[in-house]
Amino acid sequence: MYKLNIIYLKCILHNKTFTIFILAPMYVAVLTYLGFGIVTLFGYLRDFLRAVGLEKCNIAQEREKQKDFVPLYQDFENFYTRNLYMRVRDNWNRPICSLPGPVFDLMERVSDDYNWTFRFTGKTIHNVINMGSYNYLGFAENNADFLKTVADKVRQYGVGVCSTRQEIGNLSIHEELEQLVANFLGVESAMTYGMGFATNSMNIPALVGRGCLILSDELNHTSLILGARLSGATIRVFKHNNMQSLEKMLKEAVCSGQPRTHRPWKKILIVVEGIYSMEGSVVLLPEVIALKKKYKAYLYLDEAHSIGAVGQTGRGVTELFNVNPADVDVMMGTFTKSFGASGGYIAGKKELVDYLRTHSHSAVYATAMSPPATEQIIRAMKCIMGKDGSTEGLRRIRQLAENTKYFRSRLKEMGFIIYGNNDSPVVPVLLYMPAKVVAFAREMLARKIGVVVVGFPATPITEARARFCVSAAHTRDMLNQVLDCMNEVGDLLCLKFSRRKYSPQPDLCDETDFELDS
Amino acid sequence: WCSQHDWVEDMSAPAYHLILEGILILWIIRLLFSKTYKLHETYKLTEKEKEELIEEWQPEALVPPVSKDYPTLNYDVVTGPPSHKITINGKDCINFASFNFLGLLDNERVKQKALASLKKYGVGTCGPRGFYGTFDVHLELESRLSKFMKTEEAILYSYGFATIASAIPAYSKRGDIIFVDEAACFAIQKGLQASRSLIKYFKHNDMEDLERLLKEQELEDLKNPRKARVTRKFIVVEGLYINTADICPLPELVKLKYKYKVRIFLEESMSFGVLGDHGRGVTEHFGVNIDDIDLISANMENALASIGGFCCGRSFVIDHQRLSGQGYCFSASLPPMLAAAAIEALNIMEEDPDVFRVLREKCKHVYNALQGTPGLKLAGVPVAPALHLELERSSGSRESDMKQLRSVVDYCMERHVALTLARCLEKEERFLPPPR
């Protein structure tokens, strides 16, 4: 009882660190490994049959003329693709033929030869509820009124730009957007780029180089890892959201310097994300900032999923934790998720952005952002800030927060294991076993709900999951429909692994990482 | 006598004993001395020392300061659409600086299709290709591109730079060998860096140099045949080089390919929609069978006046990128509006192949007209739509060269002709092209 009180007090002070990672019972892990083992054995058997000639080989083959070249792919590299992924690949790359709003239309496709080739039947499955697209604030819409300015820009500018920012592609509309982004985030200035992935991979090399140290979270996105690798700096990985691990690394780095020569590091850059897309967890921003200040490191915050989606007025994790945006050295984000367009930005102090204007790879070699996409972002941002005169933006943000809370609490009540922070609209539901992952996706589609399932290699091998993205455009009815289907499918496939009993009242508090004994 | 003899015999019996003991004694002495010799100097700092080090350490500034008159800091602002007539910094000019080769940027049909797509799909796709980001327009564009280029399959990327920079590392890993032309563009260089393979540069368009490198590699392979059997080899060239505006000698490259068993990756950003009778690029220009090229990558931001890029080739090659191309799997897909615009642009290209002949004539005309300019020399071939004007005599310093060229550009802008300095990052380029 006493201990509970202490924990309760700590949480009141801390306020926002409700991140739960419940571990599954032992039999689940055993069955998962068993499942993979059986599929691998079958894979070997199939390969053998194909080699012997008993089974038809459906894979594309090298040209006759080039058969004596060095093989393009190693046999083992493609083992996973050939034998595991091929059997179940109808759950990914599902083509749609309407806008990616809260409901969409899927094109029906069937396979006559066990997923080696697909054939479109020509029919569409209408009104499938969309729980997979990153449409957090519902800006993926085709309402003619809302899109009037975008349509005007298409008529005026056309669709492409045909030049780089530094040459002749810097349109006045780009400058307007950058001004707006800087205002929105509360920083001195900002710069925008045509692609979110490229923003990371082309700007991290401009900021750090050899002789610098990058401390990157375990679960960082591929674009951050690629940018770090291309920069040539030393990369060290710390455990996900684990401040002790980060502090230990920082201390060791400052005290010992570079390996072998022991010269001091030129700079240390801590790279974290606002919301991690596979876990749904939120970075512990106040602690990271405290550490950064103590050890004089720089912080690079990637808010791809969190900008617009969390915070009272949609300003991202800095608002969620009440942190001064000037404390974060480099704020990066993308416009694909909450703003329904494409592209990315980097914001911060004026010196930083000036340097990037002159030295960023993207400004010099890559095309500028398309004008209609720019206009869409301007419109969406004005809506969120309330500058267009309505409260539509705030309404959407509140709706998203409500939807998130409701969805998460109902799922926990039902008994599913869910990862992530209570405020994050990314909800991963753990499924563990490979066969259940596939069955879940197919069952939900049969009930007209489109879900996203992820397995190895995007997640650890035993933690395959289904990931739901809650949107402000989802109505309560849609969410209820999804939850009822989840209940059904959960009972059918025995997916309710949580041994914890949840009451409908809100939880008091929890620590970051603990296992529950039943 | 007997006792002496016994004693001698006694001496010989424990002889190897003595030797063994001698060795043991030497070993002990060695161990005694080696104890004072430490292999790792693990000094441990006290907490106080650590605190002091942390206090003392001063990192560099995150970014070095940029002076106010740094040449590329202030961009030229374009108000209004960047089409044939362009308004830069308030002046109306004729646009000779964009890559709008076929003039499709302000084509009405393209705009109408984009508007129709906007009404149906909205702007963004809100997801990567694997997670409901695949639209029917994407599939249509991919099949149209593959039909146009007469290959089996095409794959679409959402950004031109990321196309070749993701395609190369998908096939070539650590331990593989890539032969690249020195004048390769920056995107290719980034792709090479990401692949971590062994890179060998050959002189620009110099087939003898390339053959020499290939022969050397063949000799290496003979020394170590086991390793050679798993080392993949690639040649990466551009159809029309963006840095030097000339064409690669494709037929010779194909001959080298079959002689030395290397694969060819062709980057056609500048030549797609420009070379060839129907705009199919440098393979059509030379009449080379397109199946001989393993991978053709191009971006749609030049001739097609859209955004994005694509790779095309045989299914055997292209299908691999759907799971291992980083810019494809981990990035949101191309907005459907841009894909619809590209489809319409492709329609226009197919309907009217005469436009390529017109483009070629205009290029020849401009090339001939610029030939005799005093003080400037022209780099490029007559069919190239993007030409470079370099200073005939360099002043020795890159900065002053750039300033002079900038004044040329400003002079032209005063007279309503828009030109631009070719931008590059001086510290990052491997082989720095001269200022132009």
CSV table of C-alpha atoms in Angstrom, one decimal, chain A residues 67-475:
chain,number,residue,atom,x,y,z
A,67,LYS,CA,22.7,-17.6,-67.0
A,68,ASP,CA,26.5,-17.8,-66.6
A,69,PHE,CA,26.6,-14.4,-64.9
A,70,VAL,CA,27.2,-14.2,-61.2
A,71,PRO,CA,23.7,-14.8,-59.7
A,72,LEU,CA,21.9,-11.6,-58.8
A,73,TYR,CA,20.4,-12.9,-55.6
A,74,GLN,CA,21.8,-15.4,-53.1
A,75,ASP,CA,19.5,-18.3,-52.6
A,76,PHE,CA,19.4,-17.8,-48.9
A,77,GLU,CA,18.6,-14.1,-49.1
A,78,ASN,CA,15.4,-14.9,-50.8
A,79,PHE,CA,14.4,-17.9,-48.7
A,80,TYR,CA,12.1,-15.8,-46.5
A,81,THR,CA,10.5,-14.1,-49.5
A,82,ARG,CA,10.0,-17.3,-51.5
A,83,ASN,CA,8.7,-19.5,-48.8
A,84,LEU,CA,7.1,-17.4,-46.1
A,85,TYR,CA,6.2,-14.1,-47.5
A,86,MET,CA,4.7,-15.4,-50.8
A,87,ARG,CA,2.2,-17.6,-49.1
A,88,VAL,CA,0.6,-14.7,-47.2
A,89,ARG,CA,1.4,-11.7,-49.3
A,90,ASP,CA,-2.3,-11.0,-50.1
A,91,ASN,CA,-2.4,-9.1,-46.8
A,92,TRP,CA,-0.1,-6.3,-48.0
A,93,ASN,CA,0.0,-4.0,-51.0
A,94,ARG,CA,-3.8,-4.1,-51.2
A,95,PRO,CA,-4.8,-1.6,-53.9
A,96,ILE,CA,-7.5,0.9,-53.2
A,97,CYS,CA,-9.5,3.0,-55.6
A,98,SER,CA,-10.9,5.8,-53.6
A,99,LEU,CA,-9.4,8.4,-51.3
A,100,PRO,CA,-7.8,7.1,-48.1
A,101,GLY,CA,-10.4,8.5,-45.8
A,102,PRO,CA,-12.1,6.8,-42.8
A,103,VAL,CA,-13.7,4.4,-45.3
A,104,PHE,CA,-12.4,3.4,-48.7
A,105,ASP,CA,-13.0,1.0,-51.6
A,106,LEU,CA,-10.7,-1.9,-52.0
A,107,MET,CA,-10.1,-3.5,-55.4
A,108,GLU,CA,-11.0,-7.2,-55.1
A,109,ARG,CA,-8.2,-9.4,-56.2
A,110,VAL,CA,-7.9,-13.2,-56.2
A,111,SER,CA,-5.0,-15.6,-56.8
A,112,ASP,CA,-5.3,-18.8,-58.7
A,113,ASP,CA,-1.8,-20.0,-57.9
A,114,TYR,CA,-1.4,-19.4,-54.1
A,115,ASN,CA,-0.4,-15.8,-54.3
A,116,TRP,CA,2.3,-16.0,-57.0
A,117,THR,CA,0.2,-13.9,-59.3
A,118,PHE,CA,-2.9,-11.8,-58.6
A,119,ARG,CA,-5.9,-11.2,-60.8
A,120,PHE,CA,-8.3,-8.4,-60.4
A,121,THR,CA,-11.9,-9.5,-60.6
A,122,GLY,CA,-13.1,-6.0,-61.5
A,123,LYS,CA,-15.3,-5.8,-58.5
A,124,THR,CA,-14.7,-3.3,-55.7
A,125,ILE,CA,-15.4,-3.9,-52.0
A,126,HIS,CA,-17.1,-0.7,-50.9
A,127,ASN,CA,-17.0,1.1,-47.6
A,128,VAL,CA,-14.2,-0.8,-45.9
A,129,ILE,CA,-13.3,0.9,-42.7
A,130,ASN,CA,-9.8,2.2,-42.9
A,131,MET,CA,-7.7,1.5,-39.8
A,132,GLY,CA,-4.4,1.5,-41.6
A,133,SER,CA,-3.8,4.9,-43.3
A,134,TYR,CA,-2.0,7.6,-41.4
A,135,ASN,CA,-4.9,10.0,-41.6
A,136,TYR,CA,-4.8,11.3,-38.1
A,137,LEU,CA,-6.6,14.6,-38.5
A,138,GLY,CA,-8.8,13.5,-41.4
A,139,PHE,CA,-7.2,15.8,-44.0
A,140,ALA,CA,-7.4,13.1,-46.6
A,141,GLU,CA,-10.6,14.4,-48.1
A,142,ASN,CA,-12.0,15.4,-51.4
A,143,ASN,CA,-14.5,18.0,-50.4
A,144,ALA,CA,-14.6,20.5,-53.2
A,145,ASP,CA,-14.9,23.5,-50.9
A,146,PHE,CA,-12.0,22.6,-48.8
A,147,LEU,CA,-9.8,21.9,-51.8
A,148,LYS,CA,-10.7,25.0,-53.8
A,149,THR,CA,-7.4,26.7,-53.2
A,150,VAL,CA,-5.5,23.6,-54.1
A,151,ALA,CA,-7.4,23.3,-57.3
A,152,ASP,CA,-6.6,26.9,-58.1
A,153,LYS,CA,-3.0,26.3,-57.6
A,154,VAL,CA,-3.1,23.3,-60.0
A,155,ARG,CA,-4.6,25.5,-62.6
A,156,GLN,CA,-2.1,28.2,-62.0
A,157,TYR,CA,1.1,26.4,-61.5
A,158,GLY,CA,0.7,23.0,-63.0
A,159,VAL,CA,1.8,20.0,-61.1
A,160,GLY,CA,5.6,19.8,-61.2
A,161,VAL,CA,8.4,22.2,-60.7
A,162,CYS,CA,11.2,20.8,-62.9
A,163,SER,CA,14.1,22.4,-60.9
A,164,THR,CA,15.9,22.3,-57.6
A,165,ARG,CA,15.4,24.8,-54.8
A,166,GLN,CA,18.7,26.5,-55.3
A,167,GLU,CA,18.4,26.9,-59.0
A,168,ILE,CA,15.1,28.1,-60.2
A,169,GLY,CA,12.6,26.0,-58.2
A,170,ASN,CA,12.1,28.3,-55.3
A,171,LEU,CA,8.6,29.5,-55.7
A,172,SER,CA,7.1,32.2,-53.5
A,173,ILE,CA,4.6,29.6,-52.3
A,174,HIS,CA,7.5,27.6,-50.7
A,175,GLU,CA,8.6,30.7,-48.8
A,176,GLU,CA,5.1,31.2,-47.5
A,177,LEU,CA,4.9,27.6,-46.3
A,178,GLU,CA,8.2,27.9,-44.5
A,179,GLN,CA,7.1,31.0,-42.7
A,180,LEU,CA,3.9,29.3,-41.7
A,181,VAL,CA,5.7,26.2,-40.4
A,182,ALA,CA,8.0,28.3,-38.3
A,183,ASN,CA,5.0,30.1,-36.8
A,184,PHE,CA,3.2,26.9,-36.2
A,185,LEU,CA,6.0,25.2,-34.3
A,186,GLY,CA,7.1,28.3,-32.4
A,187,VAL,CA,10.6,28.4,-33.7
A,188,GLU,CA,12.7,30.9,-35.6
A,189,SER,CA,12.6,29.4,-39.1
A,190,ALA,CA,12.0,26.3,-41.1
A,191,MET,CA,12.8,24.7,-44.4
A,192,THR,CA,10.7,22.2,-46.4
A,193,TYR,CA,11.6,19.4,-48.7
A,194,GLY,CA,9.8,17.3,-51.2
A,195,MET,CA,9.9,13.9,-49.5
A,196,GLY,CA,9.8,12.9,-45.8
A,197,PHE,CA,12.2,10.0,-46.1
A,198,ALA,CA,14.7,12.1,-48.1
A,199,THR,CA,14.5,14.8,-45.5
A,200,ASN,CA,16.2,12.6,-42.9
A,201,SER,CA,18.6,10.8,-45.3
A,202,MET,CA,19.9,14.0,-46.9
A,203,ASN,CA,20.1,16.3,-43.9
A,204,ILE,CA,21.7,14.3,-41.2
A,205,PRO,CA,24.8,14.0,-43.3
A,206,ALA,CA,24.9,17.8,-43.6
A,207,LEU,CA,24.8,18.2,-39.9
A,208,VAL,CA,27.2,15.6,-38.6
A,209,GLY,CA,30.2,13.9,-40.2
A,210,ARG,CA,33.3,12.0,-39.2
A,211,GLY,CA,34.5,12.5,-35.7
A,212,CYS,CA,30.9,13.0,-34.5
A,213,LEU,CA,28.8,10.6,-32.4
A,214,ILE,CA,25.2,9.7,-33.1
A,215,LEU,CA,23.2,8.1,-30.3
A,216,SER,CA,20.2,6.6,-31.8
A,217,ASP,CA,17.2,4.8,-30.3
A,218,GLU,CA,16.9,1.1,-31.0
A,219,LEU,CA,13.6,1.4,-32.8
A,220,ASN,CA,14.4,4.4,-35.1
A,221,HIS,CA,13.0,4.5,-38.6
A,222,THR,CA,15.0,3.3,-41.6
A,223,SER,CA,15.4,6.9,-42.9
A,224,LEU,CA,17.1,8.0,-39.7
A,225,ILE,CA,19.4,5.0,-39.8
A,226,LEU,CA,20.2,5.6,-43.5
A,227,GLY,CA,21.0,9.2,-42.8
A,228,ALA,CA,23.2,8.3,-39.9
A,229,ARG,CA,25.1,5.8,-42.0
A,230,LEU,CA,25.6,8.1,-44.9
A,231,SER,CA,27.0,10.8,-42.7
A,232,GLY,CA,30.0,8.8,-41.7
A,233,ALA,CA,29.7,9.5,-38.0
A,234,THR,CA,30.0,6.8,-35.3
A,235,ILE,CA,26.6,5.3,-34.4
A,236,ARG,CA,25.8,3.9,-31.0
A,237,VAL,CA,22.4,2.5,-30.2
A,238,PHE,CA,20.7,2.8,-26.8
A,239,LYS,CA,17.8,0.7,-25.6
A,240,HIS,CA,14.4,1.9,-26.6
A,241,ASN,CA,13.3,4.9,-24.4
A,242,ASN,CA,15.7,3.8,-21.7
A,243,MET,CA,17.2,6.8,-20.0
A,244,GLN,CA,19.7,4.9,-17.9
A,245,SER,CA,21.2,3.4,-21.1
A,246,LEU,CA,21.3,6.8,-22.7
A,247,GLU,CA,23.0,8.4,-19.8
A,248,LYS,CA,25.5,5.7,-19.5
A,249,MET,CA,26.4,6.1,-23.1
A,250,LEU,CA,26.6,9.9,-22.9
A,251,LYS,CA,28.9,9.7,-19.8
A,252,GLU,CA,31.2,7.2,-21.4
A,253,ALA,CA,31.3,9.1,-24.6
A,254,VAL,CA,32.2,12.4,-23.0
A,255,CYS,CA,34.8,10.9,-20.7
A,256,SER,CA,36.5,8.5,-23.0
A,257,GLY,CA,36.2,10.4,-26.3
A,258,GLN,CA,36.6,8.7,-29.7
A,259,PRO,CA,37.6,5.0,-29.7
A,260,ARG,CA,41.3,4.3,-29.7
A,261,THR,CA,42.6,7.9,-30.2
A,262,HIS,CA,40.6,9.2,-27.2
A,263,ARG,CA,40.2,12.6,-28.9
A,264,PRO,CA,37.1,14.4,-27.7
A,265,TRP,CA,34.1,14.0,-30.0
A,266,LYS,CA,33.3,17.0,-32.2
A,267,LYS,CA,29.6,16.8,-31.5
A,268,ILE,CA,27.1,14.4,-30.0
A,269,LEU,CA,23.7,14.1,-31.6
A,270,ILE,CA,20.9,12.3,-29.9
A,271,VAL,CA,18.3,11.0,-32.5
A,272,VAL,CA,14.9,10.1,-31.2
A,273,GLU,CA,11.3,10.0,-32.6
A,274,GLY,CA,8.2,11.7,-31.2
A,275,ILE,CA,6.0,8.7,-31.6
A,276,TYR,CA,7.5,5.4,-32.7
A,277,SER,CA,5.4,4.0,-35.5
A,278,MET,CA,5.6,0.3,-34.6
A,279,GLU,CA,5.3,0.6,-30.8
A,280,GLY,CA,3.1,3.6,-30.4
A,281,SER,CA,5.3,4.7,-27.5
A,282,VAL,CA,6.2,8.4,-27.0
A,283,VAL,CA,9.7,9.5,-26.3
A,284,LEU,CA,10.4,10.7,-22.7
A,285,LEU,CA,11.2,14.2,-23.8
A,286,PRO,CA,11.8,16.0,-20.5
A,287,GLU,CA,14.4,13.5,-19.4
A,288,VAL,CA,16.1,13.5,-22.8
A,289,ILE,CA,16.3,17.3,-22.7
A,290,ALA,CA,17.7,17.2,-19.1
A,291,LEU,CA,20.4,14.8,-20.2
A,292,LYS,CA,21.2,16.8,-23.3
A,293,LYS,CA,21.7,19.9,-21.3
A,294,LYS,CA,23.8,18.2,-18.7
A,295,TYR,CA,26.1,16.6,-21.3
A,296,LYS,CA,26.0,19.4,-23.9
A,297,ALA,CA,24.7,17.2,-26.7
A,298,TYR,CA,22.3,18.1,-29.5
A,299,LEU,CA,18.8,16.7,-30.0
A,300,TYR,CA,17.3,15.7,-33.3
A,301,LEU,CA,13.6,15.0,-32.9
A,302,ASP,CA,11.7,13.3,-35.7
A,303,GLU,CA,8.0,14.1,-35.3
A,304,ALA,CA,6.7,12.3,-38.3
A,305,HIS,CA,3.8,10.7,-36.5
A,306,SER,CA,3.3,13.1,-33.6
A,307,ILE,CA,3.1,16.5,-35.3
A,308,GLY,CA,-0.6,17.5,-35.5
A,309,ALA,CA,-1.6,14.3,-33.7
A,310,VAL,CA,-0.7,14.9,-30.1
A,311,GLY,CA,-0.8,18.0,-27.9
A,312,GLN,CA,-3.6,20.3,-27.0
A,313,THR,CA,-3.4,22.3,-30.2
A,314,GLY,CA,-1.6,19.7,-32.3
A,315,ARG,CA,1.9,21.1,-31.9
A,316,GLY,CA,3.4,17.7,-31.2
A,317,VAL,CA,5.4,16.2,-28.3
A,318,THR,CA,6.8,19.5,-27.2
A,319,GLU,CA,3.3,20.6,-26.4
A,320,LEU,CA,2.4,17.3,-24.9
A,321,PHE,CA,5.2,17.6,-22.3
A,322,ASN,CA,5.1,21.4,-22.0
A,323,VAL,CA,8.6,21.8,-23.2
A,324,ASN,CA,10.0,24.9,-24.8
A,325,PRO,CA,10.5,24.2,-28.5
A,326,ALA,CA,13.8,26.1,-28.4
A,327,ASP,CA,15.2,23.3,-26.3
A,328,VAL,CA,15.1,20.9,-29.2
A,329,ASP,CA,17.9,21.7,-31.5
A,330,VAL,CA,16.6,20.2,-34.7
A,331,MET,CA,12.9,19.6,-35.1
A,332,MET,CA,12.0,17.4,-38.1
A,333,GLY,CA,8.6,16.2,-39.3
A,334,THR,CA,6.7,15.1,-42.3
A,335,PHE,CA,3.5,16.4,-43.9
A,336,THR,CA,2.3,13.0,-45.1
A,337,LYS,CA,0.6,11.9,-41.9
A,338,SER,CA,-1.4,14.6,-40.2
A,339,PHE,CA,-1.6,17.1,-43.1
A,340,GLY,CA,-2.6,14.7,-45.9
A,341,ALA,CA,0.1,15.9,-48.4
A,342,SER,CA,3.7,14.8,-49.0
A,343,GLY,CA,7.0,16.2,-47.9
A,344,GLY,CA,9.0,17.0,-44.8
A,345,TYR,CA,10.5,19.9,-42.9
A,346,ILE,CA,13.3,20.8,-40.6
A,347,ALA,CA,12.8,23.7,-38.2
A,348,GLY,CA,14.9,25.3,-35.5
A,349,LYS,CA,17.1,28.3,-35.0
A,350,LYS,CA,17.8,30.7,-37.9
A,351,GLU,CA,21.5,29.7,-38.1
A,352,LEU,CA,20.6,26.0,-38.5
A,353,VAL,CA,18.1,26.7,-41.2
A,354,ASP,CA,20.5,29.1,-43.1
A,355,TYR,CA,23.2,26.4,-43.0
A,356,LEU,CA,20.8,23.8,-44.4
A,357,ARG,CA,19.7,26.2,-47.1
A,358,THR,CA,23.2,26.3,-48.3
A,359,HIS,CA,24.5,22.9,-47.5
A,360,SER,CA,21.6,20.4,-47.6
A,361,HIS,CA,21.9,17.8,-50.3
A,362,SER,CA,18.2,18.1,-51.0
A,363,ALA,CA,18.2,21.8,-51.7
A,364,VAL,CA,21.0,21.4,-54.2
A,365,TYR,CA,20.2,18.2,-56.1
A,366,ALA,CA,16.6,17.3,-55.5
A,367,THR,CA,13.4,18.8,-56.9
A,368,ALA,CA,11.3,21.2,-54.9
A,369,MET,CA,7.9,20.4,-53.5
A,370,SER,CA,5.0,20.2,-55.9
A,371,PRO,CA,2.8,23.4,-55.7
A,372,PRO,CA,-0.6,21.8,-55.1
A,373,ALA,CA,0.9,19.7,-52.2
A,374,THR,CA,2.4,22.9,-50.8
A,375,GLU,CA,-1.0,24.6,-50.9
A,376,GLN,CA,-2.7,21.6,-49.2
A,377,ILE,CA,-0.2,21.9,-46.3
A,378,ILE,CA,-0.8,25.6,-46.1
A,379,ARG,CA,-4.5,25.1,-45.9
A,380,ALA,CA,-4.3,22.3,-43.4
A,381,MET,CA,-1.9,24.2,-41.2
A,382,LYS,CA,-4.1,27.3,-41.2
A,383,CYS,CA,-7.0,25.1,-40.3
A,384,ILE,CA,-5.2,23.6,-37.3
A,385,MET,CA,-4.0,27.0,-36.2
A,386,GLY,CA,-7.4,28.4,-36.5
A,387,LYS,CA,-6.2,31.1,-39.0
A,388,ASP,CA,-9.0,30.3,-41.5
A,389,GLY,CA,-11.4,31.7,-39.0
A,390,SER,CA,-13.1,28.4,-37.9
A,391,THR,CA,-12.7,26.0,-35.0
A,392,GLU,CA,-12.5,23.1,-37.4
A,393,GLY,CA,-8.9,22.4,-36.6
A,394,LEU,CA,-9.4,22.3,-32.8
A,395,ARG,CA,-12.5,20.2,-33.3
A,396,ARG,CA,-10.5,17.6,-35.2
A,397,ILE,CA,-7.7,17.5,-32.6
A,398,ARG,CA,-10.2,17.0,-29.8
A,399,GLN,CA,-12.0,14.4,-31.8
A,400,LEU,CA,-8.7,12.5,-32.4
A,401,ALA,CA,-7.8,12.6,-28.7
A,402,GLU,CA,-11.3,11.3,-27.7
A,403,ASN,CA,-11.2,8.6,-30.3
A,404,THR,CA,-7.8,7.5,-29.2
A,405,LYS,CA,-8.8,7.3,-25.5
A,406,TYR,CA,-12.0,5.4,-26.2
A,407,PHE,CA,-10.4,2.9,-28.6
A,408,ARG,CA,-7.5,2.1,-26.4
A,409,SER,CA,-9.6,1.7,-23.2
A,410,ARG,CA,-12.1,-0.5,-24.9
A,411,LEU,CA,-9.4,-2.8,-26.4
A,412,LYS,CA,-7.7,-3.1,-23.0
A,413,GLU,CA,-11.1,-4.0,-21.4
A,414,MET,CA,-11.6,-6.7,-23.9
A,415,GLY,CA,-8.3,-8.3,-23.0
A,416,PHE,CA,-5.9,-7.6,-25.8
A,417,ILE,CA,-2.3,-6.7,-25.2
A,418,ILE,CA,-1.6,-3.2,-26.5
A,419,TYR,CA,1.7,-1.4,-26.5
A,420,GLY,CA,2.3,2.3,-26.3
A,421,ASN,CA,1.4,5.5,-24.6
A,422,ASN,CA,-2.2,6.3,-23.8
A,423,ASP,CA,-2.2,9.4,-25.9
A,424,SER,CA,-0.7,8.0,-29.0
A,425,PRO,CA,-3.1,7.4,-31.9
A,426,VAL,CA,-0.9,4.5,-33.1
A,427,VAL,CA,-2.3,1.4,-31.4
A,428,PRO,CA,-0.3,-1.9,-31.9
A,429,VAL,CA,-2.2,-5.0,-30.9
A,430,LEU,CA,0.1,-7.9,-30.2
A,431,LEU,CA,-0.7,-11.1,-32.1
A,432,TYR,CA,2.6,-13.0,-31.8
A,433,MET,CA,2.1,-16.1,-33.9
A,434,PRO,CA,2.6,-15.9,-37.6
A,435,ALA,CA,-0.4,-17.9,-38.5
A,436,LYS,CA,-2.7,-15.8,-36.3
A,437,VAL,CA,-1.4,-12.6,-37.9
A,438,VAL,CA,-2.5,-13.8,-41.3
A,439,ALA,CA,-5.8,-15.2,-40.2
A,440,PHE,CA,-6.5,-11.9,-38.3
A,441,ALA,CA,-6.0,-9.8,-41.4
A,442,ARG,CA,-8.1,-12.1,-43.6
A,443,GLU,CA,-10.9,-12.3,-41.1
A,444,MET,CA,-11.1,-8.6,-40.6
A,445,LEU,CA,-11.2,-8.0,-44.3
A,446,ALA,CA,-14.1,-10.5,-44.6
A,447,ARG,CA,-15.9,-8.3,-42.1
A,448,LYS,CA,-15.1,-5.2,-44.2
A,449,ILE,CA,-12.4,-3.7,-42.0
A,450,GLY,CA,-8.9,-3.0,-43.4
A,451,VAL,CA,-6.1,-3.5,-40.9
A,452,VAL,CA,-2.4,-3.4,-41.2
A,453,VAL,CA,-0.4,-6.3,-39.9
A,454,VAL,CA,3.3,-6.4,-39.5
A,455,GLY,CA,5.7,-9.2,-38.7
A,456,PHE,CA,9.3,-10.1,-39.0
A,457,PRO,CA,11.5,-8.3,-40.1
A,458,ALA,CA,9.8,-5.0,-39.3
A,459,THR,CA,9.3,-6.1,-35.7
A,460,PRO,CA,11.2,-8.6,-33.5
A,461,ILE,CA,10.5,-12.2,-34.6
A,462,THR,CA,8.2,-13.0,-31.7
A,463,GLU,CA,6.2,-9.8,-31.6
A,464,ALA,CA,4.1,-9.7,-34.7
A,465,ARG,CA,1.3,-7.3,-34.4
A,466,ALA,CA,-1.6,-5.5,-36.0
A,467,ARG,CA,-1.3,-1.8,-36.0
A,468,PHE,CA,-4.4,0.5,-35.9
A,469,CYS,CA,-4.2,4.2,-36.7
A,470,VAL,CA,-7.1,6.1,-35.2
A,471,SER,CA,-8.3,9.1,-37.2
A,472,ALA,CA,-10.3,12.2,-36.3
A,473,ALA,CA,-12.5,11.3,-39.2
A,474,HIS,CA,-13.7,8.1,-37.6
A,475,THR,CA,-17.1,8.3,-36.0
